[in-house]
Tab-separated table of C-alpha atoms in Angstrom:
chain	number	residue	atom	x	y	z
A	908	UNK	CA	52.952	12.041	-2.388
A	909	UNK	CA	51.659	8.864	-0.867
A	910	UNK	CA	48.184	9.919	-0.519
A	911	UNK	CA	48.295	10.800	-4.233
A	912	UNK	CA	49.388	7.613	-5.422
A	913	UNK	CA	46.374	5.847	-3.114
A	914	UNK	CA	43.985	8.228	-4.256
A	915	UNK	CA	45.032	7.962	-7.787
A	916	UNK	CA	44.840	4.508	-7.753
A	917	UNK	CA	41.465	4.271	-6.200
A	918	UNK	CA	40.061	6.894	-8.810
A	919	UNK	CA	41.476	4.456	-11.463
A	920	UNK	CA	40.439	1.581	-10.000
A	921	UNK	CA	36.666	2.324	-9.657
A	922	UNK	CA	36.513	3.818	-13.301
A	923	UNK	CA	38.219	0.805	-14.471
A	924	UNK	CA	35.503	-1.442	-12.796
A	925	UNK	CA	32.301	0.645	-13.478
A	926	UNK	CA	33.379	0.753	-17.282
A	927	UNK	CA	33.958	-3.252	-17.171
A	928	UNK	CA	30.721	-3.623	-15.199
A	929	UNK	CA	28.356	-1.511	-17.759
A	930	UNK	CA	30.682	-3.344	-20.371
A	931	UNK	CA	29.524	-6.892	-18.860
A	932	UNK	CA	25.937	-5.397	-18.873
A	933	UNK	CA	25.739	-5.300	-15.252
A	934	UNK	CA	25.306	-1.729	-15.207
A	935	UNK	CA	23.180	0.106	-17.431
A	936	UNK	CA	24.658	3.364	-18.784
A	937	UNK	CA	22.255	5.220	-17.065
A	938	UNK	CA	23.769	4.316	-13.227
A	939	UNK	CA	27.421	3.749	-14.951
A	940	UNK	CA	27.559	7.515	-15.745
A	941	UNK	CA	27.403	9.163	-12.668
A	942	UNK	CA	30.247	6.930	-11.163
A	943	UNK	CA	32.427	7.232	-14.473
A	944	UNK	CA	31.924	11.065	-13.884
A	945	UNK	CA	33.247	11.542	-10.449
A	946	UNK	CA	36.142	8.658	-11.119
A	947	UNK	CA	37.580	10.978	-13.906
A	948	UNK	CA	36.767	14.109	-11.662
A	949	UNK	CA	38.734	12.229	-9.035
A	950	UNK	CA	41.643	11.724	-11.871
A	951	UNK	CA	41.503	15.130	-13.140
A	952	UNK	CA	42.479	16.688	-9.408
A	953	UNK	CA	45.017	14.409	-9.206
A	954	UNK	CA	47.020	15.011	-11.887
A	955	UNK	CA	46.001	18.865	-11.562
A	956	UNK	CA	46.466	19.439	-7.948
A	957	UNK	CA	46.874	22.997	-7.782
A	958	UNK	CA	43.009	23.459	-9.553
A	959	UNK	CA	42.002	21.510	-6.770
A	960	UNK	CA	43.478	24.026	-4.459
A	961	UNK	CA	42.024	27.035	-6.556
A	962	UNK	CA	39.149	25.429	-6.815
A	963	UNK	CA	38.439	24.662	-2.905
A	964	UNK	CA	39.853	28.080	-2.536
A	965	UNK	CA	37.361	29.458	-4.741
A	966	UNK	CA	34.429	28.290	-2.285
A	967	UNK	CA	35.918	29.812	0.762
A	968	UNK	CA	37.396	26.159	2.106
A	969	UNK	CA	40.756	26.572	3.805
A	970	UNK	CA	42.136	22.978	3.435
A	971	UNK	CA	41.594	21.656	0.120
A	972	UNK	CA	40.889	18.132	2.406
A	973	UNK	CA	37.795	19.685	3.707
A	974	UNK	CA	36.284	20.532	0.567
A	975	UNK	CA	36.852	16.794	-0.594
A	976	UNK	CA	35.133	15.374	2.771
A	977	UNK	CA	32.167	17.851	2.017
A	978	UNK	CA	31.221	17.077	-1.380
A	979	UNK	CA	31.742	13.744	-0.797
A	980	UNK	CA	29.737	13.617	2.136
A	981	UNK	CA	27.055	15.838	-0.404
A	982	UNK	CA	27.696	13.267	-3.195
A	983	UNK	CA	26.576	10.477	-0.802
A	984	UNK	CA	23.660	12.080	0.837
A	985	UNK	CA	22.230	12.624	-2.409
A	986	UNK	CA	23.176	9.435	-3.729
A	987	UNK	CA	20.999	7.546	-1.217
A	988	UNK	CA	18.196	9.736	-1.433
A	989	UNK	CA	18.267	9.089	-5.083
A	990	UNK	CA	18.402	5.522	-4.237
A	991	UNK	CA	15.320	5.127	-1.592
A	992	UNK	CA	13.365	6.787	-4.510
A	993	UNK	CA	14.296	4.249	-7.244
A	994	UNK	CA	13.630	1.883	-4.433
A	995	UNK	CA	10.571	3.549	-3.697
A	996	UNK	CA	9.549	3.151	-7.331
A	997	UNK	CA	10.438	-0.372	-7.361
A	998	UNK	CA	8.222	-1.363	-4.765
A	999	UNK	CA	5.398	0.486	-5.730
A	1000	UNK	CA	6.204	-0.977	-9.991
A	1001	UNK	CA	6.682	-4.696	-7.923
A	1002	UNK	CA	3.037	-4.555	-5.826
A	1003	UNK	CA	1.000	-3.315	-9.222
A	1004	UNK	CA	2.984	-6.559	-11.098
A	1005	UNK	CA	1.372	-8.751	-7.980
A	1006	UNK	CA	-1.997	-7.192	-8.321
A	1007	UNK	CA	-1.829	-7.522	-11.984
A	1008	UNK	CA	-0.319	-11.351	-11.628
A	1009	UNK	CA	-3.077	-12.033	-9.322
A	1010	UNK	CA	-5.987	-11.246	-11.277
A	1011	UNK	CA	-4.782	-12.658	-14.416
A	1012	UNK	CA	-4.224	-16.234	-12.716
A	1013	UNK	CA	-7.735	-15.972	-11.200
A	1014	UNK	CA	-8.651	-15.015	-15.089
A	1015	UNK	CA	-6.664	-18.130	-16.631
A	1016	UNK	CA	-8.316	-20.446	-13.807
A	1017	UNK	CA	-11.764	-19.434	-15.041
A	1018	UNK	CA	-11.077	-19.938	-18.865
A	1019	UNK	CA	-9.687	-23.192	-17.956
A	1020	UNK	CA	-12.746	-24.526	-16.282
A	1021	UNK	CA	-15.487	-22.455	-19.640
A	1022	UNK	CA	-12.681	-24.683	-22.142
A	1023	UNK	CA	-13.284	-27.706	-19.728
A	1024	UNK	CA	-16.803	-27.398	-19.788
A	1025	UNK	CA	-17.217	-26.596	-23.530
A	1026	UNK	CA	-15.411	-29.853	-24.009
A	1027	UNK	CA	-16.727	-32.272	-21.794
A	1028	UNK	CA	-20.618	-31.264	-22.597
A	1029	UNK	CA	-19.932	-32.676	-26.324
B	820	UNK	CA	-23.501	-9.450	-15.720
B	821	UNK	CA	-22.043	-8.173	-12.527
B	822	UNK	CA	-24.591	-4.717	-12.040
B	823	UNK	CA	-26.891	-5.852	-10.241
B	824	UNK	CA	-24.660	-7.910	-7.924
B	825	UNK	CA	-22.058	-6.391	-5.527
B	826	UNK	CA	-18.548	-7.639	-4.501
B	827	UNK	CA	-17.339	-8.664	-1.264
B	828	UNK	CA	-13.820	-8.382	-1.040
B	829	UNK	CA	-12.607	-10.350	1.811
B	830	UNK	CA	-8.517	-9.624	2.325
B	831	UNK	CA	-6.825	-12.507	3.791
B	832	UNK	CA	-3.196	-13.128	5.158
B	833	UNK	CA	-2.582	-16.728	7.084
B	834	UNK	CA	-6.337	-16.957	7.778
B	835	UNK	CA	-6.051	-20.670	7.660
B	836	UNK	CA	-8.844	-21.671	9.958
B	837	UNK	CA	-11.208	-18.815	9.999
B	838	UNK	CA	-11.133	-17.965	6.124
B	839	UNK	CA	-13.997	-21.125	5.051
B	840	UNK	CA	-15.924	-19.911	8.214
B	841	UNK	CA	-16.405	-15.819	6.968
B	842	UNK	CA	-17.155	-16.870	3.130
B	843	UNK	CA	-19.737	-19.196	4.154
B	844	UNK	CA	-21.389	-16.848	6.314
B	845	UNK	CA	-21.162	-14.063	3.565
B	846	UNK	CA	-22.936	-16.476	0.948
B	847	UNK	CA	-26.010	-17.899	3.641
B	848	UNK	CA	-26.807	-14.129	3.212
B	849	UNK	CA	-29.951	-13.901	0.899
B	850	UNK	CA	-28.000	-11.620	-1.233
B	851	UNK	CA	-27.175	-11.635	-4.716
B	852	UNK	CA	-23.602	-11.039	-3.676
B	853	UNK	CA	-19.927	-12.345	-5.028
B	854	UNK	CA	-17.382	-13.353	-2.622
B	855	UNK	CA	-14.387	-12.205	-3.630
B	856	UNK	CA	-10.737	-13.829	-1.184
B	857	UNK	CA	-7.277	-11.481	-1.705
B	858	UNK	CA	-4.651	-14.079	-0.712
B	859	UNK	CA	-2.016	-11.563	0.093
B	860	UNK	CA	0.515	-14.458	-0.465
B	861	UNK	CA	-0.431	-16.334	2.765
B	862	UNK	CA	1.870	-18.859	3.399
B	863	UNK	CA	-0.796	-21.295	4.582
B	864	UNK	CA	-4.195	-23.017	2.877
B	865	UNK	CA	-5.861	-19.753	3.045
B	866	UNK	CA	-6.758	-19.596	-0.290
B	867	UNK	CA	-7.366	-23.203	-0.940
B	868	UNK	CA	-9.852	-23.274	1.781
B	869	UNK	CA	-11.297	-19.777	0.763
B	870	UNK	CA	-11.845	-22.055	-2.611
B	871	UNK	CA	-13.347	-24.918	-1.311
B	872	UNK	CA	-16.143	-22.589	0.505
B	873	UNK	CA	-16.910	-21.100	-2.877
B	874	UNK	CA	-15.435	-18.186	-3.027
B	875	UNK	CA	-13.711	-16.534	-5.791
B	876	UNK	CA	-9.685	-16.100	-4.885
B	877	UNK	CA	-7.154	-13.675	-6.112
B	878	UNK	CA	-3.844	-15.027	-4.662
B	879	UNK	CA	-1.193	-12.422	-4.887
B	880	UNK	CA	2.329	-14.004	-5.208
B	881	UNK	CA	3.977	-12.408	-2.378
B	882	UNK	CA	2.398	-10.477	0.652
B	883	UNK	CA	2.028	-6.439	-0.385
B	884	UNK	CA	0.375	-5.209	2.988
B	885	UNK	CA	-3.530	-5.266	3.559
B	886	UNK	CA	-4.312	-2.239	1.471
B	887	UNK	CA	-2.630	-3.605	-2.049
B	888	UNK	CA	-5.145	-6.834	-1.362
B	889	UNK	CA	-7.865	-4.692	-0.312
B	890	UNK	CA	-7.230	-2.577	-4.105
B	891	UNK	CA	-6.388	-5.620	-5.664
B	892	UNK	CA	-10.318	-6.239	-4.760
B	893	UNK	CA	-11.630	-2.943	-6.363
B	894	UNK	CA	-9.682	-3.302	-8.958
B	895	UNK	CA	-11.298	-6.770	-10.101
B	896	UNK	CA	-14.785	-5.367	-8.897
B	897	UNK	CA	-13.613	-2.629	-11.488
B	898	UNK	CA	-12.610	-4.920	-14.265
B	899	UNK	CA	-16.448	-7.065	-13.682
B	900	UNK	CA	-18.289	-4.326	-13.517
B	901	UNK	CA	-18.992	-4.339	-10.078
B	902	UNK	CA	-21.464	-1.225	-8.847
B	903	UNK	CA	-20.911	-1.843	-5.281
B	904	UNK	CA	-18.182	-3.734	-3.187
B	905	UNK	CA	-17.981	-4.463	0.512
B	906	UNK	CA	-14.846	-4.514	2.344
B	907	UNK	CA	-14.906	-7.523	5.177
B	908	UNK	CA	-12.105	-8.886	7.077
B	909	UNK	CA	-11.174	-12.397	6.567
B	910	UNK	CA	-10.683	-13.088	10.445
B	911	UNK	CA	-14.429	-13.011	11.443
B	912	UNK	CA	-14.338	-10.124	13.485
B	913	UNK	CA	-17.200	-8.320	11.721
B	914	UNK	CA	-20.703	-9.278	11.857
B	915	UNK	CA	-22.159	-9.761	8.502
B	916	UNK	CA	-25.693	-9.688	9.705
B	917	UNK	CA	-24.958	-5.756	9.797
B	918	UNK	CA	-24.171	-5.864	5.516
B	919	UNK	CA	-27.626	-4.832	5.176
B	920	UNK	CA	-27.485	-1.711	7.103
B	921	UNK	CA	-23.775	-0.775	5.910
B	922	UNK	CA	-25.194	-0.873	1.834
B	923	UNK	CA	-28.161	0.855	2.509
B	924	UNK	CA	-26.965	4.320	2.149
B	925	UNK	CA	-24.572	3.449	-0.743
B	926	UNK	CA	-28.004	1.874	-2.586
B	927	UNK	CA	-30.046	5.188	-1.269
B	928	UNK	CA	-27.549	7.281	-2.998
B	929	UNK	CA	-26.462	9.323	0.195
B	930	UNK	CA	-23.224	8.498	0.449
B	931	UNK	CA	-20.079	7.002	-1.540
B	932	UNK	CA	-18.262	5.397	1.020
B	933	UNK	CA	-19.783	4.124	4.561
B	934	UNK	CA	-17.951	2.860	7.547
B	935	UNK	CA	-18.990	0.321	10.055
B	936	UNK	CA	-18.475	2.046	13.385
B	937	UNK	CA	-18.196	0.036	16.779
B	938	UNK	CA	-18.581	3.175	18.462
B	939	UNK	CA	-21.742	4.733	17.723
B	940	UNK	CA	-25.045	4.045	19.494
B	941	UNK	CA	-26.838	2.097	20.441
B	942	UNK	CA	-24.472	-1.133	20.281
B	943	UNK	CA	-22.721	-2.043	22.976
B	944	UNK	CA	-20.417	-4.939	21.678
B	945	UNK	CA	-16.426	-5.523	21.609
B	946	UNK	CA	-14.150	-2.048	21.107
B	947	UNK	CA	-10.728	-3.300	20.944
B	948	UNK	CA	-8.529	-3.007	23.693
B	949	UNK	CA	-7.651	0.162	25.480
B	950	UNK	CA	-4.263	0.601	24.012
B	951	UNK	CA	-5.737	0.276	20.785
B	952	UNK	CA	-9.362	1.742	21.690
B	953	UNK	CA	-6.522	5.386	22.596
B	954	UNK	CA	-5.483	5.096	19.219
B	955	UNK	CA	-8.521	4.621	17.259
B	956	UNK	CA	-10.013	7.907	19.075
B	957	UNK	CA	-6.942	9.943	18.252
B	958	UNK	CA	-7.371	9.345	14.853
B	959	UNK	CA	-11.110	9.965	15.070
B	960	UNK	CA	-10.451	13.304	16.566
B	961	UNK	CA	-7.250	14.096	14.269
B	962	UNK	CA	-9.548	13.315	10.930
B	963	UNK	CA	-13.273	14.979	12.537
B	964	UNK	CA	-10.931	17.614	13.141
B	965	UNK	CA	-9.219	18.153	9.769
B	966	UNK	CA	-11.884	17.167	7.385
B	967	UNK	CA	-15.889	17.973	8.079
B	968	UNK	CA	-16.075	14.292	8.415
B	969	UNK	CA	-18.110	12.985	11.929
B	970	UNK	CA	-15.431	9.691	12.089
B	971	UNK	CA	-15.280	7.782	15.129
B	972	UNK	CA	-13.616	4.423	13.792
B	973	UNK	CA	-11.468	5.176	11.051
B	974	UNK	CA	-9.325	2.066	11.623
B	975	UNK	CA	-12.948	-0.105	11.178
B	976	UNK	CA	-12.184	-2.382	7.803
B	977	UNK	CA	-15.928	-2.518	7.682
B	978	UNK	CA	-16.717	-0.325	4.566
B	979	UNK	CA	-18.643	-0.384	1.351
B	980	UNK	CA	-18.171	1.645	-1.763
B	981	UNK	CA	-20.132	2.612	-4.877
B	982	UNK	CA	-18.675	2.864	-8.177
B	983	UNK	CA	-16.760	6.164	-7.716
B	984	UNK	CA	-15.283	5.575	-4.934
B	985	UNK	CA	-13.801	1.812	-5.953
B	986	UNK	CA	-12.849	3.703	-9.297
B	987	UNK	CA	-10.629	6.011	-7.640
B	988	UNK	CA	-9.892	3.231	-4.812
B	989	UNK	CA	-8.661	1.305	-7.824
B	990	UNK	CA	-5.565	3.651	-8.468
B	991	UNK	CA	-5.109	5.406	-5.518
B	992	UNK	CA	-5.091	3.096	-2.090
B	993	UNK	CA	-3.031	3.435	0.903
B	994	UNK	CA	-0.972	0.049	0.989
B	995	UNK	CA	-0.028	-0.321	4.562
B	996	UNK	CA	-2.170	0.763	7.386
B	997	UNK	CA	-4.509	2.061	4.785
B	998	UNK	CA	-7.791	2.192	6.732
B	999	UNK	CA	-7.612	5.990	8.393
B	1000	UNK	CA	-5.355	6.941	5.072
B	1001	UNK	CA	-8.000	6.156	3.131
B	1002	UNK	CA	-10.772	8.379	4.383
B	1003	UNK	CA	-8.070	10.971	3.722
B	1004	UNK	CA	-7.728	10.440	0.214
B	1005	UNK	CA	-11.834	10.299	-0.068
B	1006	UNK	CA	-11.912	13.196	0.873
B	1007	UNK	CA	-9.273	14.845	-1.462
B	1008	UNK	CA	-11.611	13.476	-4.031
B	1009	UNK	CA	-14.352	14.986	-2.081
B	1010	UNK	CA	-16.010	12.115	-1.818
B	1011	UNK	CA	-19.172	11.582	0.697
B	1012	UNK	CA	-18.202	9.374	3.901
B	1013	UNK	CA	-20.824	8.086	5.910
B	1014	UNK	CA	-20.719	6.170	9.275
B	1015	UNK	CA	-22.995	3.095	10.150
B	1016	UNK	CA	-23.150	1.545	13.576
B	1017	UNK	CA	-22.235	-1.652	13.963
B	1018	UNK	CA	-20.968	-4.687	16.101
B	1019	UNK	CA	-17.630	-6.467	16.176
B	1020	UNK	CA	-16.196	-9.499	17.472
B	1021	UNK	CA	-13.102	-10.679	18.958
B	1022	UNK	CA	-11.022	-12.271	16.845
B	1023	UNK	CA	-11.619	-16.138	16.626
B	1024	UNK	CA	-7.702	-17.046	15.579
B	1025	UNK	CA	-4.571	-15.468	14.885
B	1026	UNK	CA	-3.469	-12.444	15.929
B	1027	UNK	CA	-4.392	-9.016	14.276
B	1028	UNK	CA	-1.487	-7.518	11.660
B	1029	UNK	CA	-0.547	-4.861	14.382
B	1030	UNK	CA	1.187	-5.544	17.477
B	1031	UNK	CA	2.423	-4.255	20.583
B	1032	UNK	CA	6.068	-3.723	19.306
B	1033	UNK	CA	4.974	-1.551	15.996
B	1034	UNK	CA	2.100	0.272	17.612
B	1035	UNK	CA	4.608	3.196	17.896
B	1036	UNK	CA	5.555	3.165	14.291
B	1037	UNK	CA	1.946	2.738	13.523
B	1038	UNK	CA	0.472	5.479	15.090
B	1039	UNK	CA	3.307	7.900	13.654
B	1040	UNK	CA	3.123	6.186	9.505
B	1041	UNK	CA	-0.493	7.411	9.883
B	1042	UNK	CA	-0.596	10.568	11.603
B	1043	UNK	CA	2.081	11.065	8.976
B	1044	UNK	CA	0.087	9.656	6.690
B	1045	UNK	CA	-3.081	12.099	7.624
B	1046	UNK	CA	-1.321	14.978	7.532
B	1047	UNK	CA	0.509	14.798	4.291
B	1048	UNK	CA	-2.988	14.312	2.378
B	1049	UNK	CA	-3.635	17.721	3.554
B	1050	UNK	CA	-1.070	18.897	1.794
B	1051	UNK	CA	-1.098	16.859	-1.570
B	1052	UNK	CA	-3.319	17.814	-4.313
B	1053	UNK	CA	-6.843	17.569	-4.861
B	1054	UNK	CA	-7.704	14.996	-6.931
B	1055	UNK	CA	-10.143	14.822	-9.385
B	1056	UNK	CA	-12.205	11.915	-10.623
């Protein structure tokens, strides 16, 4: 029973904190689902144990334990994948902003000096 | 404005020192040529000196690898007009007495992209050392073996382009380690890649980008590298 309390209580806790997060605006909806979704997954087996058990059954897992480590471990692995490609993204969005930041300062510079010319020639 | 001239785009990290030394030399050229410095965020007085010598500077605001400065260069040769551009390290290891010889089939019309080689005849001047001289002739042999290329310096920064190739340089660049990438991805684009012989010298200060301690990771990021651009699409531009 202990275990379920812990569990339940960690299930709770996270959903509690990813809905006050995207609520603060420090998680978009878009990142806040996926986390809401497995929270209330999480709560769901909880409070319906034995469709855990059918459920684990159902894919051919003898402990119902197992099944959690393995799509958890899943969950994860996919997860980060997911992440090194947003990451990937970032970069790549981050070096175009420097190209673009860089050629637009040497663009201002020149302007600056045609204006400064223009003006002191009068 | 810019047709009739062509670019030289000089990429520079922490050249402090050598930087003033290359432009000038690029501009006592009898050339009608535009000296264009990539700061790729140096954290010295690269591209205040780079300035003072007359060149044009592009000062990125953080360091994104040689390659992003080096595109960062087609792109503004791109944006000018540009109908040629030179690629020329900012360290003063390549001999710009040999510009002549690198443009001349670009300006001929024979190829789209050529490559200053230290390894062709009949020059005799500095290679590299021979950890790095192993290297350079793996990839030689890796690309002369995948593509119907004749490469024997693919890691040579010594290059010019002509408008085609800077146009699809100017989206699609390798950012780190791009130099052997990059013939890769000209010839997906089935570009023509031409090698020129030429000299090199030892570099005059600082230390080249790749060292002892990520030669390992370099060699595999570009065999890598190599490889996949067999295997990704053919581009078409």
């Amino acid at each position: 029973m202990g275990i379920k309390i812990l569990t339940g209580f960690l299930s709770v806790a996270i959903f509690v904190l990813v809905l006050e997060l995207a609520r603060r605006g420090k998680l978009t909806f878009k990142y806040a689902i996926g986390w809401i979704a497995i929270s209330l997954l999480g709560i769901i087996f909880i409070i319906f144990d034995q469709l855990l058990a059918a459920v684990s059954a159902w894919f051919g897992f003898t402990l119902p334990s197992n099944f959690i480590f393995f799509t958890l471990f899943c969950f994860f692995m996919f997860l980060s994948l997911f992440l090194t490609i947003f990451l990937c993204q970032q970069n790549n969005r981050n070096d175009t902003m420097a190209q673009e930041i860089g050629l637009l300062k040497l663009e201002i510079a020149r302007l600056k000096k045609q204006i400064q010319n223009k003006f002191s020639a009068r | 404005m810019a047709e009739d001239r062509f670019l030289i785009i000089v990429p520079a990290y922490n050249e402090s020192g050598n930087i003033a030394r290359t432009v000038r030399e690029i501009q006592s050229l009898l050339m009608p040529l535009t000296v264009l410095v990539v700061d790729d965020g140096s954290g010295d007085q690269t591209a205040t000196e780079a300035e003072q010598a007359g060149a044009a500077v592009v000062s990125l605001p953080f360091n994104i690898g040689i390659g992003g400065a080096v595109q960062t260069g087609f792109q503004y040769a791109m944006e000018q007009g540009f109908s040629l551009a030179v690629q020329i390290d900012g360290d003063g290891q390549h001999d710009v007495s040999f510009l002549k010889k690198l443009i001349d089939p670009i300006v001929k019309n024979e190829a789209d992209m050529t490559i200053g080689s230290r390894f062709l005849p009949p020059f005799i001047g500095y290679r590299s050392s021979l950890i790095r001289r192993v290297g350079i002739h793996f990839f030689a042999h890796l690309i002369s073996f995948l593509t119907d290329y004749k490469v024997t310096d693919p890691t040579s920064g010594f290059r010019a382009f002509n408008k085609r190739m800077m146009n699809i340089f100017a989206r699609e660049y390798p950012h780190d380690f791009p130099e052997p990438e990059a013939i890769m991805v000209a010839r997906r684009y089935g570009a023509r890649v031409l090698e020129v012989p030429v000299q090199m010298r030892k570099r005059e200060a600082g230390h080249s980008s790749i060292r002892y301690l990520a030669t390992l990771y370099y060699m595999i990021k570009v065999t890598f590298a190599i490889l996949f651009n067999m295997v990704k699409a053919k581009g078409n531009m």
